[in-house]
């Protein structure tokens, strides 16, 4: 039996408006790979349920791909970025980190402590893991923009931009 939460989500899904069904992936891919044509846009943003890229950018269906992870960290997004680039010929990546992010409240040491209690046999591996803690939002954006710009896995002519989001006003500020 699904929980009440899952039941509620499934019930809302039943109200999905099929009239808004998106185009097929193969058609989008063909268009984005056509010479001189448009290229794909990817937004990397935090998993935080209060911060929804489709809302703060008012995105339409098929307009941009969204990768979300804790903090919106680029190191975590790289696998998806590489796969999406193969599918959708990415031209622009927008990294968004936000104010009052959970990752500014939970240092990597705290995540490691919890994981070591849960899986002490993996202590050594856990010590070598990065969880993407953020001490300064502008600084983490600069770090992630630089990380992607120097990644040999991504196209050299990719436009990579970083923005901080004030989650209460919805205002985005470019971080150079
Ligand atoms: Zn966050």
PDB file of C-alpha atoms and ligand atoms in Angstrom:
ATOM      1  CA  UNK A   1       0.000   0.000   0.000  1.00  0.00           C
ATOM      2  CA  UNK A   2       1.439   3.410  -0.920  1.00  0.00           C
ATOM      3  CA  UNK A   3       1.608   5.959   1.887  1.00  0.00           C
ATOM      4  CA  UNK A   4      -0.838   8.878   2.010  1.00  0.00           C
ATOM      5  CA  UNK A   5       1.860  11.088   0.503  1.00  0.00           C
ATOM      6  CA  UNK A   6       2.413   8.748  -2.463  1.00  0.00           C
ATOM      7  CA  UNK A   7      -1.347   8.316  -2.912  1.00  0.00           C
ATOM      8  CA  UNK A   8      -1.752  12.082  -3.035  1.00  0.00           C
ATOM      9  CA  UNK A   9       1.009  12.381  -5.665  1.00  0.00           C
ATOM     10  CA  UNK A  10      -0.534   9.599  -7.777  1.00  0.00           C
ATOM     11  CA  UNK A  11      -3.939  11.211  -7.579  1.00  0.00           C
ATOM     12  CA  UNK A  12      -2.542  14.516  -8.849  1.00  0.00           C
ATOM     13  CA  UNK A  13      -0.768  12.638 -11.658  1.00  0.00           C
ATOM     14  CA  UNK A  14      -4.131  11.309 -12.823  1.00  0.00           C
ATOM     15  CA  UNK A  15      -5.056  14.921 -13.576  1.00  0.00           C
ATOM     16  CA  UNK A  16      -2.148  15.234 -16.035  1.00  0.00           C
ATOM     17  CA  UNK A  17      -3.258  17.266 -19.030  1.00  0.00           C
ATOM     18  CA  UNK A  18      -2.431  15.139 -22.114  1.00  0.00           C
ATOM     19  CA  UNK A  19      -3.092  18.174 -24.311  1.00  0.00           C
ATOM     20  CA  UNK A  20       0.240  19.495 -23.000  1.00  0.00           C
ATOM     21  CA  UNK A  21       2.182  16.350 -24.007  1.00  0.00           C
ATOM     22  CA  UNK A  22       5.677  17.309 -25.232  1.00  0.00           C
ATOM     23  CA  UNK A  23       7.296  16.549 -28.603  1.00  0.00           C
ATOM     24  CA  UNK A  24       9.276  13.308 -29.019  1.00  0.00           C
ATOM     25  CA  UNK A  25      12.953  13.152 -27.952  1.00  0.00           C
ATOM     26  CA  UNK A  26      14.134  12.042 -31.397  1.00  0.00           C
ATOM     27  CA  UNK A  27      12.505  15.101 -33.015  1.00  0.00           C
ATOM     28  CA  UNK A  28      14.054  17.502 -30.486  1.00  0.00           C
ATOM     29  CA  UNK A  29      17.451  15.802 -30.819  1.00  0.00           C
ATOM     30  CA  UNK A  30      17.384  16.055 -34.625  1.00  0.00           C
ATOM     31  CA  UNK A  31      16.561  19.768 -34.429  1.00  0.00           C
ATOM     32  CA  UNK A  32      19.274  20.511 -31.848  1.00  0.00           C
ATOM     33  CA  UNK A  33      21.910  18.625 -33.856  1.00  0.00           C
ATOM     34  CA  UNK A  34      21.077  20.295 -37.182  1.00  0.00           C
ATOM     35  CA  UNK A  35      23.988  22.495 -38.379  1.00  0.00           C
ATOM     36  CA  UNK A  36      23.393  26.161 -37.590  1.00  0.00           C
ATOM     37  CA  UNK A  37      20.274  25.282 -35.623  1.00  0.00           C
ATOM     38  CA  UNK A  38      19.516  25.975 -31.957  1.00  0.00           C
ATOM     39  CA  UNK A  39      21.418  24.117 -29.232  1.00  0.00           C
ATOM     40  CA  UNK A  40      20.154  22.778 -25.941  1.00  0.00           C
ATOM     41  CA  UNK A  41      20.018  24.623 -22.646  1.00  0.00           C
ATOM     42  CA  UNK A  42      20.638  22.907 -19.309  1.00  0.00           C
ATOM     43  CA  UNK A  43      19.915  24.349 -15.881  1.00  0.00           C
ATOM     44  CA  UNK A  44      21.726  22.895 -12.854  1.00  0.00           C
ATOM     45  CA  UNK A  45      19.868  23.680  -9.668  1.00  0.00           C
ATOM     46  CA  UNK A  46      19.311  22.451  -6.120  1.00  0.00           C
ATOM     47  CA  UNK A  47      17.025  19.515  -5.205  1.00  0.00           C
ATOM     48  CA  UNK A  48      15.443  21.723  -2.544  1.00  0.00           C
ATOM     49  CA  UNK A  49      11.671  21.395  -3.030  1.00  0.00           C
ATOM     50  CA  UNK A  50      11.280  25.134  -2.296  1.00  0.00           C
ATOM     51  CA  UNK A  51      13.406  26.051  -5.309  1.00  0.00           C
ATOM     52  CA  UNK A  52      11.877  24.934  -8.611  1.00  0.00           C
ATOM     53  CA  UNK A  53      13.651  26.009 -11.833  1.00  0.00           C
ATOM     54  CA  UNK A  54      10.513  25.442 -13.900  1.00  0.00           C
ATOM     55  CA  UNK A  55       8.876  28.088 -11.688  1.00  0.00           C
ATOM     56  CA  UNK A  56      11.635  30.662 -11.157  1.00  0.00           C
ATOM     57  CA  UNK A  57      12.431  30.645 -14.907  1.00  0.00           C
ATOM     58  CA  UNK A  58       8.775  30.055 -15.866  1.00  0.00           C
ATOM     59  CA  UNK A  59       9.938  27.306 -18.248  1.00  0.00           C
ATOM     60  CA  UNK A  60       7.782  25.857 -20.977  1.00  0.00           C
ATOM     61  CA  UNK A  61       7.797  22.156 -21.869  1.00  0.00           C
ATOM     62  CA  UNK A  62      10.850  21.145 -23.884  1.00  0.00           C
ATOM     63  CA  UNK A  63      12.508  24.537 -23.309  1.00  0.00           C
ATOM     64  CA  UNK A  64      15.452  23.486 -21.132  1.00  0.00           C
ATOM     65  CA  UNK A  65      16.707  20.353 -19.408  1.00  0.00           C
ATOM     66  CA  UNK A  66      17.026  20.551 -15.642  1.00  0.00           C
ATOM     67  CA  UNK A  67      19.530  18.665 -13.483  1.00  0.00           C
ATOM     68  CA  UNK A  68      18.864  18.884  -9.785  1.00  0.00           C
ATOM     69  CA  UNK A  69      21.025  17.655  -6.931  1.00  0.00           C
ATOM     70  CA  UNK A  70      21.823  18.720  -3.373  1.00  0.00           C
ATOM     71  CA  UNK A  71      23.216  22.255  -3.717  1.00  0.00           C
ATOM     72  CA  UNK A  72      23.046  22.257  -7.537  1.00  0.00           C
ATOM     73  CA  UNK A  73      26.699  21.181  -7.622  1.00  0.00           C
ATOM     74  CA  UNK A  74      28.450  20.752 -10.969  1.00  0.00           C
ATOM     75  CA  UNK A  75      30.651  17.824  -9.904  1.00  0.00           C
ATOM     76  CA  UNK A  76      27.525  15.779  -9.245  1.00  0.00           C
ATOM     77  CA  UNK A  77      25.863  16.909 -12.495  1.00  0.00           C
ATOM     78  CA  UNK A  78      28.715  16.041 -14.851  1.00  0.00           C
ATOM     79  CA  UNK A  79      27.482  12.533 -15.747  1.00  0.00           C
ATOM     80  CA  UNK A  80      24.054  13.870 -16.688  1.00  0.00           C
ATOM     81  CA  UNK A  81      25.580  16.830 -18.549  1.00  0.00           C
ATOM     82  CA  UNK A  82      27.729  14.544 -20.701  1.00  0.00           C
ATOM     83  CA  UNK A  83      24.769  12.292 -21.499  1.00  0.00           C
ATOM     84  CA  UNK A  84      22.490  15.267 -22.242  1.00  0.00           C
ATOM     85  CA  UNK A  85      25.128  16.814 -24.491  1.00  0.00           C
ATOM     86  CA  UNK A  86      25.192  13.635 -26.587  1.00  0.00           C
ATOM     87  CA  UNK A  87      21.402  13.686 -26.829  1.00  0.00           C
ATOM     88  CA  UNK A  88      20.704  17.401 -27.124  1.00  0.00           C
ATOM     89  CA  UNK A  89      23.899  19.172 -28.306  1.00  0.00           C
ATOM     90  CA  UNK A  90      24.121  21.556 -25.345  1.00  0.00           C
ATOM     91  CA  UNK A  91      24.991  25.200 -26.072  1.00  0.00           C
ATOM     92  CA  UNK A  92      24.303  26.793 -22.699  1.00  0.00           C
ATOM     93  CA  UNK A  93      24.605  25.658 -19.075  1.00  0.00           C
ATOM     94  CA  UNK A  94      23.165  27.779 -16.289  1.00  0.00           C
ATOM     95  CA  UNK A  95      24.248  26.981 -12.721  1.00  0.00           C
ATOM     96  CA  UNK A  96      21.971  28.301  -9.976  1.00  0.00           C
ATOM     97  CA  UNK A  97      22.753  28.142  -6.254  1.00  0.00           C
ATOM     98  CA  UNK A  98      20.406  29.763  -3.769  1.00  0.00           C
ATOM     99  CA  UNK A  99      20.230  31.575  -0.437  1.00  0.00           C
ATOM    100  CA  UNK A 100      19.314  29.558   2.685  1.00  0.00           C
ATOM    101  CA  UNK A 101      20.435  26.364   0.906  1.00  0.00           C
ATOM    102  CA  UNK A 102      20.467  23.250   3.089  1.00  0.00           C
ATOM    103  CA  UNK A 103      24.014  22.651   1.885  1.00  0.00           C
ATOM    104  CA  UNK A 104      25.088  25.837   3.697  1.00  0.00           C
ATOM    105  CA  UNK A 105      23.707  24.340   6.926  1.00  0.00           C
ATOM    106  CA  UNK A 106      25.161  20.822   6.596  1.00  0.00           C
ATOM    107  CA  UNK A 107      28.938  20.543   6.242  1.00  0.00           C
ATOM    108  CA  UNK A 108      30.458  17.481   4.546  1.00  0.00           C
ATOM    109  CA  UNK A 109      31.780  16.406   7.968  1.00  0.00           C
ATOM    110  CA  UNK A 110      28.199  16.059   9.221  1.00  0.00           C
ATOM    111  CA  UNK A 111      27.188  13.884   6.249  1.00  0.00           C
ATOM    112  CA  UNK A 112      30.313  11.743   6.716  1.00  0.00           C
ATOM    113  CA  UNK A 113      29.553  11.272  10.424  1.00  0.00           C
ATOM    114  CA  UNK A 114      26.033  10.041   9.668  1.00  0.00           C
ATOM    115  CA  UNK A 115      27.219   7.692   6.912  1.00  0.00           C
ATOM    116  CA  UNK A 116      30.031   6.243   9.038  1.00  0.00           C
ATOM    117  CA  UNK A 117      27.555   5.417  11.789  1.00  0.00           C
ATOM    118  CA  UNK A 118      25.357   3.710   9.220  1.00  0.00           C
ATOM    119  CA  UNK A 119      28.118   1.934   7.299  1.00  0.00           C
ATOM    120  CA  UNK A 120      31.285   1.803   9.441  1.00  0.00           C
ATOM    121  CA  UNK A 121      32.784  -0.794   7.076  1.00  0.00           C
ATOM    122  CA  UNK A 122      32.951   1.942   4.396  1.00  0.00           C
ATOM    123  CA  UNK A 123      34.656   4.558   6.623  1.00  0.00           C
ATOM    124  CA  UNK A 124      37.731   4.896   4.433  1.00  0.00           C
ATOM    125  CA  UNK A 125      35.682   5.363   1.262  1.00  0.00           C
ATOM    126  CA  UNK A 126      33.368   7.851   3.003  1.00  0.00           C
ATOM    127  CA  UNK A 127      36.394   9.918   4.112  1.00  0.00           C
ATOM    128  CA  UNK A 128      37.291  10.361   0.441  1.00  0.00           C
ATOM    129  CA  UNK A 129      33.798  11.426  -0.637  1.00  0.00           C
ATOM    130  CA  UNK A 130      32.737  15.020  -1.313  1.00  0.00           C
ATOM    131  CA  UNK A 131      29.128  15.953  -0.587  1.00  0.00           C
ATOM    132  CA  UNK A 132      29.152  19.488  -1.945  1.00  0.00           C
ATOM    133  CA  UNK A 133      28.986  21.600   1.223  1.00  0.00           C
ATOM    134  CA  UNK A 134      28.560  25.311   0.546  1.00  0.00           C
ATOM    135  CA  UNK A 135      30.093  27.928   2.842  1.00  0.00           C
ATOM    136  CA  UNK A 136      29.617  30.908   0.496  1.00  0.00           C
ATOM    137  CA  UNK A 137      27.020  30.791  -2.275  1.00  0.00           C
ATOM    138  CA  UNK A 138      28.841  33.143  -4.689  1.00  0.00           C
ATOM    139  CA  UNK A 139      32.057  31.202  -4.122  1.00  0.00           C
ATOM    140  CA  UNK A 140      30.430  27.812  -4.795  1.00  0.00           C
ATOM    141  CA  UNK A 141      28.971  29.201  -8.040  1.00  0.00           C
ATOM    142  CA  UNK A 142      32.402  30.456  -9.156  1.00  0.00           C
ATOM    143  CA  UNK A 143      33.914  27.073  -8.280  1.00  0.00           C
ATOM    144  CA  UNK A 144      31.299  25.186 -10.298  1.00  0.00           C
ATOM    145  CA  UNK A 145      31.499  27.496 -13.330  1.00  0.00           C
ATOM    146  CA  UNK A 146      35.300  27.064 -13.328  1.00  0.00           C
ATOM    147  CA  UNK A 147      34.954  23.282 -12.876  1.00  0.00           C
ATOM    148  CA  UNK A 148      32.714  22.933 -15.940  1.00  0.00           C
ATOM    149  CA  UNK A 149      34.747  25.381 -18.052  1.00  0.00           C
ATOM    150  CA  UNK A 150      37.847  23.268 -17.561  1.00  0.00           C
ATOM    151  CA  UNK A 151      36.141  19.882 -17.967  1.00  0.00           C
ATOM    152  CA  UNK A 152      37.546  18.042 -21.010  1.00  0.00           C
ATOM    153  CA  UNK A 153      34.238  16.163 -21.227  1.00  0.00           C
ATOM    154  CA  UNK A 154      32.320  19.238 -22.364  1.00  0.00           C
ATOM    155  CA  UNK A 155      32.392  21.180 -25.615  1.00  0.00           C
ATOM    156  CA  UNK A 156      34.911  24.084 -25.693  1.00  0.00           C
ATOM    157  CA  UNK A 157      32.382  26.593 -27.025  1.00  0.00           C
ATOM    158  CA  UNK A 158      29.808  25.958 -24.320  1.00  0.00           C
ATOM    159  CA  UNK A 159      28.355  29.059 -22.683  1.00  0.00           C
ATOM    160  CA  UNK A 160      28.542  28.454 -18.892  1.00  0.00           C
ATOM    161  CA  UNK A 161      26.871  30.977 -16.609  1.00  0.00           C
ATOM    162  CA  UNK A 162      26.381  31.151 -12.847  1.00  0.00           C
ATOM    163  CA  UNK A 163      23.567  32.834 -10.931  1.00  0.00           C
ATOM    164  CA  UNK A 164      22.644  33.154  -7.295  1.00  0.00           C
ATOM    165  CA  UNK A 165      18.963  32.985  -6.502  1.00  0.00           C
ATOM    166  CA  UNK A 166      17.437  34.882  -3.622  1.00  0.00           C
ATOM    167  CA  UNK A 167      14.819  32.277  -2.879  1.00  0.00           C
ATOM    168  CA  UNK A 168      12.485  34.681  -1.116  1.00  0.00           C
ATOM    169  CA  UNK A 169      12.382  37.383  -3.795  1.00  0.00           C
ATOM    170  CA  UNK A 170      13.015  35.013  -6.724  1.00  0.00           C
ATOM    171  CA  UNK A 171      15.664  37.440  -7.954  1.00  0.00           C
ATOM    172  CA  UNK A 172      18.663  36.037  -9.873  1.00  0.00           C
ATOM    173  CA  UNK A 173      22.062  37.760  -9.825  1.00  0.00           C
ATOM    174  CA  UNK A 174      24.840  36.779 -12.185  1.00  0.00           C
ATOM    175  CA  UNK A 175      28.037  35.739 -10.414  1.00  0.00           C
ATOM    176  CA  UNK A 176      31.154  36.530 -12.419  1.00  0.00           C
TER     177      UNK A 176
HETATM  178 ZN1  LIG B   1      19.688  24.138  -1.802  1.00  0.00          ZN
END
